[in-house]
Short mmCIF file of C-alpha atoms in Angstrom, two decimals:
data_model
loop_
_atom_site.label_atom_id
_atom_site.label_comp_id
_atom_site.label_asym_id
_atom_site.label_seq_id
_atom_site.Cartn_x
_atom_site.Cartn_y
_atom_site.Cartn_z
CA UNK H 1 0.97 -5.64 -2.64
CA UNK H 2 -0.29 -2.36 -3.71
CA UNK H 3 0.31 -3.15 -7.58
CA UNK H 4 -1.84 -6.49 -7.00
CA UNK H 5 -4.63 -4.42 -5.35
CA UNK H 6 -4.49 -2.10 -8.38
CA UNK H 7 -5.05 -5.01 -10.80
CA UNK H 8 -7.55 -6.87 -8.57
CA UNK H 9 -9.62 -3.44 -7.82
CA UNK H 10 -9.91 -2.62 -11.39
CA UNK H 11 -11.74 -5.78 -11.97
CA UNK H 12 -13.93 -5.59 -9.02
CA UNK H 13 -14.61 -1.77 -9.89
CA UNK H 14 -15.81 -2.91 -13.23
CA UNK H 15 -18.25 -5.39 -12.30
CA UNK H 16 -20.28 -2.47 -10.70
CA UNK H 17 -21.19 -4.75 -7.63
CA UNK H 18 -21.52 -2.77 -4.48
CA UNK H 19 -21.27 -5.86 -2.26
CA UNK H 20 -18.00 -7.19 -4.02
CA UNK H 21 -16.76 -3.91 -3.67
CA UNK H 22 -17.19 -3.78 -0.20
CA UNK H 23 -15.62 -7.24 0.40
CA UNK H 24 -12.94 -6.40 -1.73
CA UNK H 25 -11.99 -3.19 0.49
CA UNK H 26 -12.57 -4.82 3.74
CA UNK H 27 -9.99 -7.64 2.51
CA UNK H 28 -7.52 -5.08 1.30
CA UNK H 29 -7.85 -3.08 4.49
CA UNK H 30 -7.13 -6.34 6.45
CA UNK H 31 -3.77 -7.34 4.48
CA UNK H 32 -2.58 -3.82 4.82
CA UNK H 33 -3.31 -3.77 8.49
CA UNK H 34 -1.25 -6.85 8.99
CA UNK H 35 1.59 -5.63 6.92
CA UNK H 36 1.60 -2.06 8.73
CA UNK H 37 -0.20 -2.15 12.11
CA UNK H 38 1.49 -5.40 13.55
CA UNK H 39 5.14 -4.47 12.67
CA UNK H 40 4.94 -0.87 13.52
CA UNK H 41 3.60 -1.43 16.61
CA UNK H 42 6.49 -3.80 17.59
CA UNK H 43 8.70 -0.92 16.15
CA UNK H 44 7.22 1.53 18.27
CA UNK H 45 7.51 -0.57 21.57
CA UNK H 46 11.04 -1.71 20.93
CA UNK H 47 12.57 0.76 18.52
CA UNK H 48 14.82 2.58 21.17
CA UNK H 49 16.18 -0.78 22.22
CA UNK H 50 16.63 -1.68 18.55
CA UNK H 51 18.60 1.45 17.99
CA UNK H 52 20.92 0.94 21.19
CA UNK H 53 21.59 -2.82 19.71
CA UNK H 54 22.21 -1.33 16.62
CA UNK H 55 24.16 1.70 17.54
CA UNK H 56 25.06 1.43 21.20
CA UNK H 57 23.96 4.78 21.93
CA UNK H 58 20.55 5.98 23.95
CA UNK H 59 18.90 9.19 23.70
CA UNK H 60 15.89 10.18 25.73
CA UNK H 61 13.83 11.69 22.83
CA UNK H 62 14.15 8.70 20.72
CA UNK H 63 11.54 6.56 21.93
CA UNK H 64 8.71 9.22 21.78
CA UNK H 65 10.06 10.02 18.23
CA UNK H 66 9.64 6.46 17.30
CA UNK H 67 6.04 6.03 18.54
CA UNK H 68 5.35 9.16 16.22
CA UNK H 69 7.05 7.87 13.63
CA UNK H 70 5.47 4.58 13.59
CA UNK H 71 1.98 5.98 14.10
CA UNK H 72 2.42 8.29 11.09
CA UNK H 73 3.67 5.30 9.38
CA UNK H 74 0.46 3.35 9.92
CA UNK H 75 -1.70 6.38 8.42
CA UNK H 76 0.60 6.61 5.67
CA UNK H 77 0.10 2.95 4.89
CA UNK H 78 -3.53 2.69 5.22
CA UNK H 79 -3.69 6.06 3.30
CA UNK H 80 -1.75 4.65 0.62
CA UNK H 81 -3.85 1.85 0.27
CA UNK H 82 -6.90 4.23 -0.03
CA UNK H 83 -5.08 6.16 -2.73
CA UNK H 84 -4.53 3.12 -5.05
CA UNK H 85 -8.26 2.02 -4.48
CA UNK H 86 -9.21 5.94 -5.41
CA UNK H 87 -6.98 5.76 -8.50
CA UNK H 88 -8.42 2.43 -9.42
CA UNK H 89 -11.90 4.37 -9.70
CA UNK H 90 -10.57 6.69 -12.31
CA UNK H 91 -9.64 9.33 -9.59
CA UNK H 92 -6.84 11.45 -10.09
CA UNK H 93 -7.28 14.84 -8.13
CA UNK H 94 -7.71 14.03 -4.20
CA UNK H 95 -4.42 12.11 -4.09
CA UNK H 96 -2.63 15.27 -5.11
CA UNK H 97 -4.76 17.26 -2.83
CA UNK H 98 -3.47 14.67 -0.11
CA UNK H 99 0.04 15.45 -0.81
CA UNK H 100 -0.53 19.38 -0.80
CA UNK H 101 -2.39 19.15 2.61
CA UNK H 102 0.83 17.44 3.85
CA UNK H 103 2.81 20.02 2.75
CA UNK H 104 0.37 22.69 4.19
CA UNK H 105 0.47 21.11 7.81
CA UNK H 106 4.09 21.56 7.66
CA UNK H 107 4.20 25.02 6.74
CA UNK H 108 1.54 25.96 8.98
CA UNK H 109 3.67 24.25 11.80
CA UNK H 110 7.03 25.55 10.71
CA UNK H 111 6.67 29.23 12.01
CA UNK H 112 5.78 27.71 15.69
CA UNK H 113 8.82 25.03 15.54
CA UNK H 114 10.54 27.02 18.63
CA UNK H 115 7.35 27.03 20.57
CA UNK H 116 5.93 23.33 20.11
CA UNK H 117 9.27 21.82 19.98
CA UNK H 118 10.76 18.44 18.58
CA UNK H 119 7.97 16.20 19.38
CA UNK H 120 5.52 19.13 18.27
CA UNK H 121 7.03 19.13 14.97
CA UNK H 122 7.55 15.07 14.45
CA UNK H 123 4.23 14.81 15.66
CA UNK H 124 2.41 17.62 13.65
CA UNK H 125 4.25 17.06 10.31
CA UNK H 126 4.50 12.95 10.49
CA UNK H 127 1.31 11.85 12.38
CA UNK H 128 -1.29 14.78 12.12
CA UNK H 129 -0.50 15.44 8.63
CA UNK H 130 -0.63 11.61 7.68
CA UNK H 131 -3.85 11.37 9.80
CA UNK H 132 -5.51 14.14 8.10
CA UNK H 133 -4.55 12.75 4.66
CA UNK H 134 -6.04 9.50 5.80
CA UNK H 135 -9.28 10.70 6.69
CA UNK H 136 -9.32 13.10 3.20
CA UNK H 137 -8.50 9.83 1.17
CA UNK H 138 -11.26 7.69 3.05
CA UNK H 139 -13.86 10.24 2.17
CA UNK H 140 -12.64 10.43 -1.51
CA UNK H 141 -13.13 6.77 -1.63
CA UNK H 142 -16.44 7.03 -0.31
CA UNK H 143 -17.49 9.43 -2.80
CA UNK H 144 -16.32 7.28 -5.40
CA UNK H 145 -17.60 3.75 -4.60
CA UNK H 146 -21.35 3.56 -4.55
CA UNK H 147 -22.49 1.80 -1.03
CA UNK H 148 -18.98 2.13 0.70
CA UNK H 149 -18.87 3.78 4.16
CA UNK H 150 -15.68 4.38 5.74
CA UNK H 151 -17.33 3.44 9.17
CA UNK H 152 -17.64 -0.34 8.08
CA UNK H 153 -13.77 -0.52 8.58
CA UNK H 154 -13.75 0.82 12.48
CA UNK H 155 -14.94 -2.59 13.57
CA UNK H 156 -11.87 -4.38 11.81
CA UNK H 157 -9.44 -1.48 12.89
CA UNK H 158 -10.57 -2.05 16.48
CA UNK H 159 -10.11 -5.61 16.23
CA UNK H 160 -6.60 -5.24 15.02
CA UNK H 161 -5.76 -2.90 17.70
CA UNK H 162 -7.02 -5.67 20.06
CA UNK H 163 -5.00 -8.28 18.56
CA UNK H 164 -2.11 -5.99 18.48
CA UNK H 165 -2.34 -5.15 22.18
CA UNK H 166 -2.44 -9.16 23.11
CA UNK H 167 0.76 -9.61 20.72
CA UNK H 168 2.78 -7.05 22.12
CA UNK H 169 1.58 -7.99 25.81
CA UNK H 170 2.68 -11.37 25.22
CA UNK H 171 6.06 -10.28 23.81
CA UNK H 172 6.53 -7.77 27.36
CA UNK H 173 7.53 -11.38 28.91
CA UNK H 174 10.91 -11.13 27.09
CA UNK H 175 11.65 -7.88 28.68
CA UNK H 176 12.19 -9.75 32.33
CA UNK H 177 14.42 -12.55 31.09
CA UNK H 178 18.25 -12.39 31.54
CA UNK H 179 17.84 -9.92 34.56
CA UNK H 180 20.42 -11.93 36.42
CA UNK H 181 22.66 -12.88 33.59
CA UNK H 182 26.54 -11.30 33.88
CA UNK H 183 26.56 -10.15 30.11
CA UNK H 184 26.67 -6.49 28.46
CA UNK H 185 23.53 -4.49 28.44
CA UNK H 186 23.59 -4.33 24.53
CA UNK H 187 23.92 -8.24 24.37
CA UNK H 188 20.94 -8.80 26.78
CA UNK H 189 19.00 -6.42 24.75
CA UNK H 190 19.98 -8.23 21.72
CA UNK H 191 18.76 -11.77 23.22
CA UNK H 192 15.48 -9.91 24.49
CA UNK H 193 14.61 -8.52 21.07
CA UNK H 194 14.94 -11.34 19.11
CA UNK H 195 12.76 -13.49 21.76
CA UNK H 196 10.16 -10.74 21.98
CA UNK H 197 10.12 -11.22 17.93
CA UNK H 198 9.77 -14.88 18.45
CA UNK H 199 6.90 -14.71 20.76
CA UNK H 200 5.33 -12.04 18.53
CA UNK H 201 5.52 -14.35 15.48
CA UNK H 202 4.07 -17.24 17.60
CA UNK H 203 1.06 -15.32 19.15
CA UNK H 204 0.39 -13.41 16.07
CA UNK H 205 -1.81 -15.72 14.09
CA UNK H 206 -3.78 -17.33 17.28
CA UNK H 207 -4.18 -13.50 18.42
CA UNK H 208 -5.63 -12.71 14.90
CA UNK H 209 -8.13 -15.43 14.72
CA UNK H 210 -9.33 -15.20 18.44
CA UNK H 211 -10.15 -11.40 18.02
CA UNK H 212 -11.68 -11.92 14.55
CA UNK H 213 -9.39 -9.77 12.71
CA UNK H 214 -8.95 -12.37 9.90
CA UNK H 215 -10.78 -15.62 9.23
CA UNK H 216 -8.99 -18.88 9.07
CA UNK H 217 -9.24 -18.79 5.36
CA UNK H 218 -7.51 -15.50 5.21
CA UNK H 219 -5.00 -16.42 7.73
CA UNK H 220 -4.04 -19.48 5.70
CA UNK H 221 -4.07 -17.41 2.46
CA UNK H 222 -1.50 -14.99 4.26
CA UNK H 223 0.73 -17.80 5.47
CA UNK H 224 0.95 -19.24 2.22
CA UNK H 225 1.83 -16.24 0.52
CA UNK H 226 4.71 -15.33 3.01
CA UNK H 227 6.15 -18.97 2.79
CA UNK H 228 6.04 -18.43 -1.00
CA UNK H 229 8.18 -15.10 -0.57
#
């Protein structure tokens, strides 16, 4: 996907049209949001159960760690998009600065590891480092593309957050099914996760359309792309 952004973005940037550039960035942002926010939010909610089904073991630290890792993953995905768009414009400095920023956060937090604990390190290195990198790349992108302001992406991000909440809210129904079934907890969680995934897939497109996260044309294009894969 990012390779397609690189080639398509080069043509748009070469056109010099601020309107086309902004439209291209917003559409690229929407596609990346679908590929990152929706699946990672599902994993954040059901990650501990997925691990239990896979390994048969539970850990009280796992659920919080998965949420932090998924939050960092969303920031990493969006910053990767911004980094590719930044390179489209011919920039080659700030993407390296982003990597150094992430390393800097890790080195700053390292001496405080005994005090901030496991969640402090995971949240600081993975989430905070990636979040700061996302901000850095969004500002760098604004400096390279004339007429682009990262704030124009805020409504789109908010719509995707609402759509994700609706999708996951509908999938929670699966948590209450089979409570009286006489089967092992591992098998029951397997059924619940599969049901939750099926519900999420069924609700995803209507929720995205209802919240205005994507248009009908964009939704049709994404579905055609997935079906071809």
